[in-house]
Backbone as ProteinMPNN parsed JSONL, in Angstrom:
{"seq_chain_A": "XXXXXXXXXXXXXXXXXXXXXXXXXXXXXXXXXXXXXXXXXXXXXXXXXXXXXXXXXXXXXXXXXXXXXXXXXXXXXXXXXXXXXXXXXXXXXXXXXXXXXXXXXXXXXXXXXXXXXXXXXXXXXXXXXXXXXXXXXXXXXXXXXXXXXXXXXXXXXXXXXXXXXXXXXXXXXXXXXXXXXXXXXXXX", "coords_chain_A": {"N_chain_A": [[93.859, 114.497, 134.53], [92.464, 115.439, 131.319], [94.491, 116.857, 128.78], [94.67, 119.597, 126.547], [95.412, 119.495, 123.119], [96.184, 121.084, 120.308], [93.498, 121.805, 120.25], [92.088, 119.427, 120.493], [90.95, 116.916, 122.658], [93.007, 114.77, 124.53], [93.03, 111.242, 124.896], [92.44, 109.698, 127.97], [94.594, 107.537, 129.82], [93.204, 105.45, 131.037], [90.913, 105.362, 129.458], [91.956, 104.531, 127.023], [92.973, 102.019, 127.709], [90.564, 100.744, 128.436], [89.305, 100.724, 125.975], [90.944, 98.981, 124.452], [90.609, 96.713, 126.013], [87.923, 96.202, 125.502], [88.104, 95.465, 122.852], [89.624, 93.113, 123.075], [87.747, 91.548, 124.401], [85.986, 91.068, 122.45], [83.995, 92.97, 121.998], [84.175, 95.109, 120.363], [84.112, 95.705, 116.915], [86.51, 94.587, 114.699], [88.193, 95.763, 111.82], [88.393, 93.904, 108.74], [90.478, 94.42, 107.013], [93.054, 96.779, 107.413], [94.451, 99.898, 106.818], [96.69, 102.234, 107.608], [97.314, 104.601, 106.192], [95.166, 105.032, 104.341], [92.884, 104.571, 105.939], [93.155, 106.195, 108.198], [94.808, 108.635, 107.832], [93.72, 109.62, 105.348], [91.063, 109.811, 106.096], [91.17, 111.78, 108.104], [91.953, 113.908, 106.506], [89.676, 114.181, 104.92], [87.783, 114.89, 106.889], [88.82, 117.371, 107.689], [88.588, 118.767, 105.282], [85.822, 118.795, 104.98], [85.228, 120.503, 107.016], [84.765, 119.535, 109.547], [86.748, 119.029, 111.288], [89.346, 120.795, 112.843], [91.859, 122.479, 110.909], [95.05, 121.228, 110.985], [98.598, 120.775, 110.912], [99.669, 117.758, 109.383], [102.153, 116.894, 109.197], [105.196, 118.217, 110.216], [108.253, 119.464, 109.808], [111.474, 120.515, 110.759], [114.613, 121.568, 109.814], [118.087, 121.447, 110.906], [119.133, 123.802, 110.051], [116.987, 125.471, 110.036], [115.167, 125.278, 107.98], [111.853, 124.662, 106.904], [109.336, 122.182, 106.481], [106.039, 121.712, 105.901], [103.17, 119.847, 105.875], [99.768, 119.473, 105.135], [97.04, 117.239, 106.054], [95.732, 116.555, 103.715], [97.703, 117.215, 101.785], [99.801, 115.468, 102.555], [98.514, 113.064, 102.099], [98.081, 113.184, 99.298], [100.751, 113.442, 98.32], [101.815, 111.04, 99.321], [100.334, 109.163, 97.906], [101.29, 109.665, 95.318], [103.999, 108.991, 95.719], [103.683, 106.287, 96.36], [102.811, 105.375, 93.897], [105.152, 105.828, 92.42], [106.833, 103.931, 93.627], [105.436, 101.581, 92.969], [105.101, 101.675, 90.142], [107.436, 102.917, 88.728], [109.522, 101.718, 90.166], [108.721, 99.118, 90.132], [107.553, 97.595, 92.198], [105.559, 95.41, 94.271], [102.704, 94.601, 96.361], [103.774, 93.441, 99.495], [106.433, 93.254, 98.768], [109.808, 94.159, 99.7], [111.52, 97.043, 100.925], [114.555, 98.633, 101.468], [115.518, 101.355, 103.282], [117.963, 103.654, 103.515], [118.438, 106.324, 104.973], [118.867, 109.694, 106.156], [116.894, 111.395, 108.666], [114.943, 112.897, 106.888], [112.246, 114.779, 105.327], [111.274, 113.108, 103.266], [111.724, 110.569, 104.241], [109.606, 110.025, 106.017], [107.491, 110.404, 104.238], [107.917, 108.331, 102.344], [107.623, 106.174, 104.065], [104.871, 106.31, 104.718], [103.89, 106.02, 102.115], [104.704, 103.414, 101.533], [103.123, 102.021, 103.413], [100.618, 102.582, 102.33], [100.764, 101.263, 99.857], [101.207, 98.677, 100.598], [103.756, 97.764, 100.84], [106.725, 96.599, 102.362], [108.488, 98.504, 104.569], [111.769, 98.952, 105.399], [113.635, 100.448, 107.632], [116.843, 102.002, 107.782], [119.7, 103.258, 109.374], [121.82, 106.018, 108.527], [124.314, 105.469, 109.394], [125.06, 102.88, 108.972], [127.325, 100.284, 108.058], [128.978, 99.12, 105.029], [128.995, 96.336, 105.124], [126.886, 95.866, 106.929], [124.701, 96.849, 105.464], [124.752, 95.201, 103.204], [124.193, 92.73, 104.443], [121.555, 93.252, 105.402], [120.172, 93.672, 102.995], [120.401, 91.116, 101.803], [119.278, 89.387, 103.782], [116.682, 90.391, 104.054], [115.707, 90.159, 101.516], [115.243, 92.302, 99.864], [113.818, 94.276, 97.269], [114.257, 96.787, 96.457], [116.273, 99.641, 97.028], [116.556, 102.586, 98.899], [118.02, 105.712, 99.17], [119.896, 108.675, 100.1], [121.135, 111.133, 97.775], [123.695, 111.761, 98.484], [124.595, 109.617, 100.032], [124.497, 107.486, 98.303], [126.885, 106.83, 96.705], [128.49, 105.436, 98.583], [127.002, 103.156, 99.03], [126.964, 101.765, 96.67], [128.995, 99.882, 96.325], [128.178, 97.511, 97.572], [125.899, 96.693, 96.293], [126.027, 95.069, 93.876], [126.115, 92.398, 94.793], [123.555, 91.773, 95.545], [121.124, 89.833, 94.591], [118.305, 89.97, 94.236], [117.65, 92.63, 94.082], [115.945, 95.094, 92.406], [115.544, 97.802, 91.857], [116.886, 101.109, 92.358], [116.687, 103.953, 94.279], [117.011, 107.411, 94.688], [116.924, 110.096, 97.042], [116.788, 113.415, 96.867], [118.424, 116.255, 95.306], [120.337, 115.754, 93.375], [121.34, 113.788, 90.479], [122.064, 110.42, 89.496], [123.83, 107.965, 87.719], [122.105, 105.039, 86.799], [120.365, 105.132, 88.92], [117.107, 105.92, 90.095], [115.353, 109.017, 90.559], [113.591, 110.322, 93.195], [112.376, 112.899, 93.543], [112.249, 113.873, 90.899], [110.554, 111.946, 89.755], [108.204, 112.261, 91.225]], "CA_chain_A": [[92.918, 115.199, 133.677], [92.809, 115.554, 129.897], [95.125, 118.098, 128.338], [94.253, 119.949, 125.202], [96.487, 119.546, 122.138], [95.597, 121.587, 119.056], [92.045, 121.875, 120.355], [91.491, 118.1, 120.639], [91.256, 116.304, 123.95], [93.709, 113.5, 124.494], [92.382, 110.181, 125.647], [93.078, 109.298, 129.211], [95.14, 106.181, 129.778], [92.154, 104.492, 131.391], [90.026, 105.241, 128.299], [92.66, 103.729, 126.028], [92.997, 100.65, 128.217], [89.221, 100.165, 128.347], [89.03, 100.506, 124.549], [91.627, 97.752, 124.063], [89.96, 95.612, 126.708], [86.688, 95.883, 124.787], [88.499, 94.727, 121.645], [90.001, 91.763, 123.505], [86.543, 90.835, 124.807], [85.162, 90.978, 121.228], [82.879, 93.91, 122.049], [84.399, 96.06, 119.273], [84.335, 95.018, 115.65], [87.772, 94.921, 114.054], [88.088, 95.67, 110.366], [89.111, 92.781, 108.151], [91.708, 95.008, 106.491], [93.304, 98.111, 107.951], [95.591, 100.571, 106.222], [96.792, 103.512, 108.31], [97.309, 105.725, 105.247], [93.829, 105.307, 103.808], [91.843, 104.544, 106.974], [93.327, 107.252, 109.194], [95.23, 109.916, 107.242], [92.738, 110.095, 104.368], [89.844, 110.165, 106.831], [91.41, 113.09, 108.72], [91.946, 114.893, 105.418], [88.266, 114.379, 104.552], [87.134, 115.623, 107.972], [89.281, 118.76, 107.596], [88.015, 119.347, 104.064], [84.395, 119.012, 105.259], [85.099, 121.468, 108.095], [84.379, 118.864, 110.791], [87.953, 118.924, 112.108], [90.173, 121.979, 112.571], [93.046, 122.218, 110.099], [96.328, 121.141, 111.693], [99.566, 120.076, 110.072], [99.851, 116.322, 109.583], [103.601, 116.705, 109.243], [105.911, 119.488, 110.354], [109.663, 119.127, 109.962], [112.378, 121.665, 110.765], [116.005, 121.124, 109.741], [119.017, 122.13, 111.802], [119.354, 125.147, 109.499], [115.753, 126.236, 110.151], [114.273, 125.029, 106.841], [110.631, 123.998, 107.356], [108.417, 121.516, 105.569], [104.782, 121.537, 106.613], [102.151, 119.276, 105.007], [98.442, 119.207, 105.689], [96.652, 115.849, 105.846], [95.438, 116.405, 102.289], [98.979, 117.221, 101.064], [100.499, 114.223, 102.865], [97.803, 112.0, 101.384], [98.364, 113.304, 97.863], [102.166, 113.115, 98.09], [102.063, 109.619, 99.584], [99.771, 108.414, 96.765], [102.251, 109.811, 94.223], [105.186, 108.208, 96.064], [103.291, 104.874, 96.227], [102.822, 105.102, 92.453], [106.564, 105.738, 92.017], [107.334, 102.633, 94.082], [104.758, 100.51, 92.235], [105.293, 101.739, 88.694], [108.825, 103.141, 88.31], [110.405, 100.746, 90.83], [108.21, 97.775, 89.857], [107.289, 96.864, 93.442], [104.198, 94.952, 94.512], [102.335, 94.366, 97.758], [104.586, 92.424, 100.144], [107.855, 93.444, 98.478], [110.528, 94.86, 100.756], [112.349, 98.19, 100.557], [115.491, 99.07, 102.495], [115.731, 102.802, 103.187], [119.116, 104.145, 104.277], [118.221, 107.764, 104.851], [118.742, 110.499, 107.376], [115.482, 111.718, 108.91], [114.485, 113.99, 106.034], [110.809, 114.608, 105.121], [110.991, 111.977, 102.378], [111.719, 109.337, 105.039], [108.233, 109.829, 106.483], [106.648, 110.283, 103.052], [108.076, 106.979, 101.809], [107.06, 105.27, 105.057], [103.416, 106.317, 104.502], [103.654, 105.473, 100.775], [104.822, 101.959, 101.648], [101.901, 101.556, 104.079], [99.524, 102.72, 101.371], [100.912, 100.281, 98.781], [101.41, 97.336, 101.137], [105.171, 97.441, 100.695], [107.373, 96.551, 103.672], [109.506, 99.544, 104.707], [112.81, 98.536, 106.337], [114.492, 101.617, 107.831], [118.236, 101.807, 108.161], [120.364, 104.512, 109.683], [122.908, 106.387, 107.613], [125.567, 105.043, 110.019], [125.321, 101.48, 108.664], [128.501, 100.012, 107.237], [128.69, 98.376, 103.805], [128.684, 94.967, 105.542], [125.528, 95.912, 107.515], [123.719, 97.05, 104.389], [124.759, 93.966, 102.42], [123.464, 91.729, 105.226], [120.13, 93.601, 105.424], [119.626, 93.431, 101.655], [120.31, 89.67, 101.59], [118.358, 88.775, 104.749], [115.313, 90.863, 103.823], [115.342, 89.91, 100.117], [114.704, 93.578, 99.384], [113.82, 94.483, 95.823], [114.558, 98.195, 96.193], [116.999, 100.369, 98.069], [116.332, 104.028, 98.824], [119.01, 106.447, 99.95], [120.09, 110.053, 99.654], [122.123, 111.237, 96.699], [125.04, 111.842, 99.076], [124.977, 108.308, 100.553], [124.471, 106.49, 97.222], [128.207, 106.301, 96.323], [128.982, 104.497, 99.592], [126.211, 101.923, 98.965], [127.111, 101.092, 95.38], [129.941, 98.766, 96.388], [127.528, 96.293, 98.062], [124.698, 96.384, 95.522], [126.14, 93.963, 92.908], [125.887, 91.109, 95.44], [122.134, 91.627, 95.89], [120.499, 89.266, 93.399], [116.891, 90.32, 94.096], [117.488, 94.083, 93.989], [115.434, 95.508, 91.09], [115.603, 99.241, 91.626], [117.627, 101.967, 93.287], [115.999, 105.24, 94.292], [117.657, 108.431, 95.519], [116.148, 111.221, 97.54], [117.654, 114.589, 96.826], [118.402, 117.029, 94.066], [121.302, 115.246, 92.406], [121.026, 112.563, 89.751], [123.166, 109.462, 89.51], [123.627, 106.908, 86.727], [121.572, 103.773, 87.298], [119.462, 105.381, 90.045], [115.934, 106.752, 89.863], [115.311, 110.146, 91.493], [112.227, 110.478, 93.699], [111.845, 114.249, 93.263], [111.923, 113.949, 89.468], [109.425, 111.059, 89.476], [106.998, 112.809, 91.839]], "C_chain_A": [[93.42, 115.263, 132.238], [93.487, 116.881, 129.633], [94.689, 118.352, 126.921], [95.467, 120.081, 124.302], [95.864, 119.909, 120.812], [94.071, 121.533, 119.101], [91.37, 120.521, 120.499], [91.894, 117.533, 121.994], [91.987, 114.998, 123.736], [92.921, 112.478, 125.295], [93.156, 109.911, 126.926], [93.57, 107.866, 129.073], [94.059, 105.162, 130.071], [91.174, 104.298, 130.24], [90.67, 104.364, 127.226], [92.661, 102.269, 126.444], [91.62, 100.018, 128.077], [88.835, 99.902, 126.894], [89.662, 99.192, 124.097], [91.054, 96.534, 124.779], [88.674, 95.215, 125.998], [86.975, 95.163, 123.473], [88.831, 93.29, 122.013], [88.796, 90.919, 123.901], [85.542, 90.726, 123.664], [83.92, 91.859, 121.28], [82.994, 94.985, 120.971], [84.678, 95.253, 118.012], [85.646, 95.515, 115.035], [87.598, 94.822, 112.543], [88.879, 94.476, 109.845], [90.466, 93.24, 107.619], [91.845, 96.406, 107.066], [94.549, 98.665, 107.291], [95.639, 101.961, 106.839], [96.683, 104.693, 107.352], [95.9, 106.044, 104.76], [92.756, 105.384, 104.894], [91.961, 105.666, 107.995], [93.676, 108.582, 108.53], [94.215, 110.469, 106.246], [91.421, 110.503, 105.025], [90.006, 111.523, 107.506], [91.406, 114.189, 107.672], [90.508, 115.208, 105.008], [87.531, 115.191, 105.62], [87.552, 117.091, 107.965], [88.646, 119.459, 106.408], [86.536, 119.676, 104.26], [84.162, 120.021, 106.375], [84.696, 120.853, 109.42], [85.556, 118.653, 111.733], [88.8, 120.151, 111.809], [91.43, 121.591, 111.791], [94.303, 122.288, 110.969], [97.324, 120.458, 110.767], [99.609, 118.586, 110.411], [101.327, 116.038, 109.785], [104.255, 118.076, 109.293], [107.348, 119.157, 110.708], [110.485, 120.401, 109.892], [113.804, 121.13, 110.778], [116.849, 121.884, 110.756], [119.27, 123.563, 111.353], [118.095, 126.016, 109.549], [114.806, 126.098, 108.966], [113.055, 124.247, 107.343], [109.906, 123.336, 106.199], [107.173, 121.238, 106.387], [103.742, 121.035, 105.609], [100.849, 119.116, 105.775], [98.134, 117.721, 105.484], [96.367, 115.596, 104.375], [96.733, 116.345, 101.47], [99.754, 115.928, 101.312], [99.838, 113.052, 102.137], [98.127, 112.005, 99.901], [99.806, 112.912, 97.546], [102.447, 111.624, 98.31], [101.457, 108.738, 98.499], [100.719, 108.478, 95.571], [103.498, 108.955, 94.49], [104.883, 106.703, 95.966], [103.268, 104.475, 94.755], [104.249, 104.985, 91.936], [107.111, 104.365, 92.4], [106.732, 101.485, 93.271], [105.114, 100.507, 90.753], [106.766, 101.86, 88.301], [109.771, 102.104, 88.915], [109.932, 99.308, 90.64], [107.907, 96.941, 91.086], [105.818, 96.5, 93.561], [103.977, 94.777, 96.007], [103.182, 93.215, 98.318], [106.071, 92.528, 99.838], [108.489, 94.286, 99.562], [111.438, 95.935, 100.183], [113.268, 98.512, 101.732], [115.749, 100.554, 102.26], [116.879, 103.196, 104.111], [119.127, 105.651, 104.077], [118.384, 108.457, 106.191], [117.261, 110.852, 107.546], [115.092, 113.006, 108.189], [112.99, 113.775, 105.787], [110.445, 113.404, 104.245], [110.997, 110.645, 103.112], [110.293, 109.028, 105.485], [107.278, 109.648, 105.305], [106.717, 108.863, 102.489], [107.53, 105.93, 102.773], [105.542, 105.166, 104.86], [103.081, 105.716, 103.131], [103.741, 103.947, 100.798], [103.596, 101.37, 102.344], [100.75, 101.518, 103.085], [99.563, 101.612, 100.321], [101.103, 98.853, 99.288], [102.833, 96.835, 100.972], [105.825, 97.518, 102.072], [108.55, 97.53, 103.68], [110.499, 99.106, 105.77], [113.759, 99.721, 106.515], [115.906, 101.224, 108.242], [118.881, 103.162, 108.388], [121.491, 104.772, 108.688], [124.267, 105.995, 108.183], [125.893, 103.576, 109.74], [126.578, 101.348, 107.812], [128.07, 99.256, 105.983], [128.303, 96.935, 104.147], [127.266, 94.883, 106.126], [124.468, 95.986, 106.424], [123.611, 95.792, 103.533], [123.963, 92.881, 103.139], [121.954, 92.006, 105.186], [119.473, 93.345, 104.063], [119.417, 91.933, 101.409], [119.26, 89.035, 102.499], [116.901, 89.16, 104.475], [114.788, 90.506, 102.435], [114.694, 91.146, 99.504], [114.836, 93.683, 97.873], [114.151, 95.911, 95.442], [115.362, 98.746, 97.354], [116.778, 101.851, 97.82], [117.368, 104.7, 99.707], [119.094, 107.872, 99.432], [121.137, 110.071, 98.55], [123.54, 111.31, 97.253], [125.515, 110.497, 99.621], [125.083, 107.239, 99.464], [125.858, 105.971, 96.841], [128.743, 105.26, 97.307], [128.249, 103.156, 99.51], [126.494, 101.114, 97.708], [128.048, 99.891, 95.424], [129.272, 97.455, 96.803], [126.359, 95.853, 97.189], [124.864, 95.248, 94.519], [125.889, 92.585, 93.515], [124.442, 90.837, 95.796], [121.361, 91.161, 94.666], [119.056, 89.724, 93.183], [116.637, 91.81, 93.886], [117.112, 94.47, 92.558], [115.668, 96.984, 90.812], [116.34, 99.951, 92.738], [117.035, 103.363, 93.146], [116.751, 106.209, 95.19], [116.656, 109.505, 95.901], [117.105, 112.401, 97.56], [117.61, 115.238, 95.457], [119.29, 116.433, 92.979], [120.825, 114.0, 91.692], [122.28, 111.694, 89.711], [122.839, 108.365, 88.504], [123.145, 105.623, 87.39], [120.605, 103.928, 88.457], [118.277, 106.215, 89.568], [115.948, 107.874, 90.899], [113.863, 110.409, 91.897], [111.635, 111.837, 93.336], [111.437, 114.386, 91.805], [110.676, 113.124, 89.146], [108.126, 111.552, 90.1], [106.416, 113.892, 90.951]], "O_chain_A": [[94.616, 115.157, 131.969], [93.104, 117.907, 130.195], [94.376, 117.42, 126.18], [96.453, 120.713, 124.682], [95.097, 119.129, 120.249], [93.43, 121.246, 118.09], [90.146, 120.481, 120.621], [93.043, 117.661, 122.416], [91.627, 114.211, 122.861], [92.232, 112.82, 126.256], [94.387, 109.902, 126.935], [93.021, 107.082, 128.299], [94.001, 104.117, 129.423], [90.653, 103.199, 130.053], [89.994, 103.55, 126.597], [92.385, 101.385, 125.634], [91.513, 98.871, 127.643], [88.108, 98.949, 126.615], [89.011, 98.38, 123.44], [91.02, 95.441, 124.213], [88.361, 94.028, 125.898], [86.175, 94.34, 123.029], [88.38, 92.354, 121.351], [88.824, 89.697, 123.752], [84.392, 90.34, 123.872], [82.902, 91.531, 120.672], [82.027, 95.694, 120.694], [85.389, 94.248, 118.044], [85.853, 96.718, 114.875], [86.938, 93.91, 112.045], [89.894, 94.084, 110.421], [91.471, 92.541, 107.756], [90.859, 97.132, 107.19], [95.576, 97.991, 107.211], [94.739, 102.773, 106.621], [96.025, 105.684, 107.669], [95.489, 107.204, 104.769], [91.82, 106.175, 104.783], [90.96, 106.051, 108.6], [92.925, 109.551, 108.65], [93.883, 111.654, 106.293], [90.748, 111.427, 104.567], [89.081, 112.335, 107.487], [90.907, 115.285, 107.924], [90.165, 116.367, 104.776], [86.745, 116.079, 105.292], [86.723, 117.967, 108.21], [88.217, 120.608, 106.512], [86.05, 120.697, 103.774], [83.015, 120.366, 106.658], [84.318, 121.58, 110.339], [85.384, 118.157, 112.846], [88.961, 120.518, 110.645], [91.99, 120.513, 111.989], [94.568, 123.306, 111.608], [96.934, 119.648, 109.926], [99.587, 118.204, 111.581], [101.707, 115.075, 110.45], [103.917, 118.974, 108.522], [107.624, 118.631, 111.786], [110.222, 121.27, 109.06], [114.166, 120.334, 111.645], [116.386, 122.837, 111.382], [119.582, 124.432, 112.167], [118.135, 127.179, 109.146], [113.752, 126.733, 108.944], [113.195, 123.293, 108.108], [109.866, 123.86, 105.086], [107.239, 120.604, 107.44], [103.46, 121.703, 104.615], [100.841, 118.676, 106.925], [98.891, 117.022, 104.81], [96.72, 114.542, 103.845], [96.852, 115.522, 100.563], [100.306, 115.352, 100.374], [100.517, 112.163, 101.624], [98.413, 110.961, 99.316], [100.056, 112.145, 96.616], [103.226, 111.021, 97.572], [102.001, 107.677, 98.195], [100.934, 107.476, 94.89], [103.991, 108.275, 93.59], [105.739, 105.931, 95.535], [103.662, 103.362, 94.406], [104.531, 104.129, 91.097], [107.774, 103.71, 91.596], [107.429, 100.531, 92.926], [105.394, 99.455, 90.178], [107.288, 100.987, 87.607], [110.713, 101.662, 88.256], [110.668, 98.373, 90.954], [107.99, 95.714, 91.038], [104.946, 97.186, 93.027], [104.914, 94.8, 96.804], [103.293, 92.155, 97.701], [106.891, 91.959, 100.559], [107.806, 95.035, 100.261], [112.039, 95.774, 99.121], [112.805, 98.648, 102.864], [116.15, 100.957, 101.169], [116.775, 103.086, 105.333], [119.739, 106.175, 103.145], [118.078, 107.884, 107.237], [116.466, 110.619, 106.636], [114.934, 114.06, 108.805], [112.502, 112.67, 106.02], [109.42, 112.759, 104.467], [110.355, 109.691, 102.67], [109.828, 107.897, 105.347], [106.36, 108.83, 105.369], [105.684, 108.263, 102.192], [107.025, 104.897, 102.334], [104.991, 104.066, 104.839], [102.098, 104.987, 102.999], [102.942, 103.268, 100.154], [103.082, 100.335, 101.918], [100.006, 100.54, 103.013], [98.521, 101.08, 99.938], [101.156, 97.918, 98.49], [103.083, 95.63, 100.966], [105.508, 98.409, 102.86], [109.488, 97.394, 102.894], [110.12, 98.907, 106.924], [114.596, 99.977, 105.649], [116.12, 100.243, 108.953], [118.616, 104.11, 107.648], [122.036, 103.844, 108.089], [125.282, 106.174, 107.51], [126.906, 103.075, 110.227], [126.857, 102.189, 106.957], [126.929, 98.805, 105.887], [127.392, 96.374, 103.538], [126.534, 93.934, 105.845], [123.466, 95.272, 106.463], [122.511, 95.367, 103.179], [123.152, 92.191, 102.521], [121.164, 91.09, 104.96], [118.345, 92.856, 103.998], [118.387, 91.526, 100.873], [118.443, 88.236, 102.041], [115.997, 88.343, 104.647], [113.582, 90.541, 102.194], [113.736, 91.055, 98.736], [115.822, 93.243, 97.281], [114.31, 96.227, 94.263], [115.16, 98.369, 98.508], [116.809, 102.315, 96.68], [117.569, 104.304, 100.855], [118.444, 108.229, 98.449], [121.927, 109.136, 98.412], [124.492, 110.955, 96.557], [126.721, 110.252, 99.67], [125.698, 106.195, 99.684], [126.009, 104.762, 96.664], [129.389, 104.298, 96.892], [128.812, 102.126, 99.881], [126.283, 99.901, 97.69], [127.896, 98.969, 94.623], [129.748, 96.385, 96.423], [125.876, 94.731, 97.341], [123.906, 94.503, 94.315], [125.48, 91.676, 92.792], [124.132, 89.761, 96.305], [120.986, 91.964, 93.811], [118.628, 89.851, 92.036], [115.522, 92.205, 93.548], [117.861, 94.208, 91.617], [115.954, 97.376, 89.68], [116.416, 99.487, 93.876], [116.9, 103.887, 92.041], [117.092, 105.872, 96.324], [115.689, 109.778, 95.189], [118.138, 112.35, 98.227], [116.86, 114.824, 94.573], [119.013, 116.596, 91.791], [120.01, 113.242, 92.219], [123.401, 112.178, 89.871], [121.705, 107.89, 88.444], [123.695, 105.177, 88.397], [120.069, 102.928, 88.936], [118.433, 107.108, 88.736], [116.489, 107.705, 91.992], [113.014, 110.683, 91.049], [110.499, 111.906, 92.867], [110.387, 114.957, 91.507], [109.836, 113.552, 88.355], [107.05, 111.291, 89.563], [105.392, 114.484, 91.29]]}, "name": "protein", "num_of_chains": 1, "seq": "XXXXXXXXXXXXXXXXXXXXXXXXXXXXXXXXXXXXXXXXXXXXXXXXXXXXXXXXXXXXXXXXXXXXXXXXXXXXXXXXXXXXXXXXXXXXXXXXXXXXXXXXXXXXXXXXXXXXXXXXXXXXXXXXXXXXXXXXXXXXXXXXXXXXXXXXXXXXXXXXXXXXXXXXXXXXXXXXXXXXXXXXXXXX"}
């Protein structure tokens, strides 16, 4: 049976399977272009704004210390548009460019992920446990034009960055500033 989650019924597995089967049999029209940020998140924000969908958080993050960040669909949409502009304008990235993000799972990780979807930029996540050799390899293999990290991890990454010929911009997430790095919070 269906369970209720925030007042919305979940689809049964059989309903999901039948939906995908109808797509495979060409009974459902697929959009020529699909962008999760604009086609789903922005649509949910519009439905909430029009009162046709109950207001629920789109994003809810709690740190180990109990700090909370909660964004509505409208807030996530607005912030992700601003972050997409930072990536496009301040970082000089275009659709199809690649970004390596070496970040812990902080709210900005998800924000930048959605911003990349919105702008058509390829988001390449990397754990904060990567070694300098790992990061250097990922930068070279991906031909990334931007690296994003926290202000605390930036010093450890700087040793490998000179070998990355295509790297155009470096972006930090956090309160601190660093020479040669752009700061996301300041640019937002």
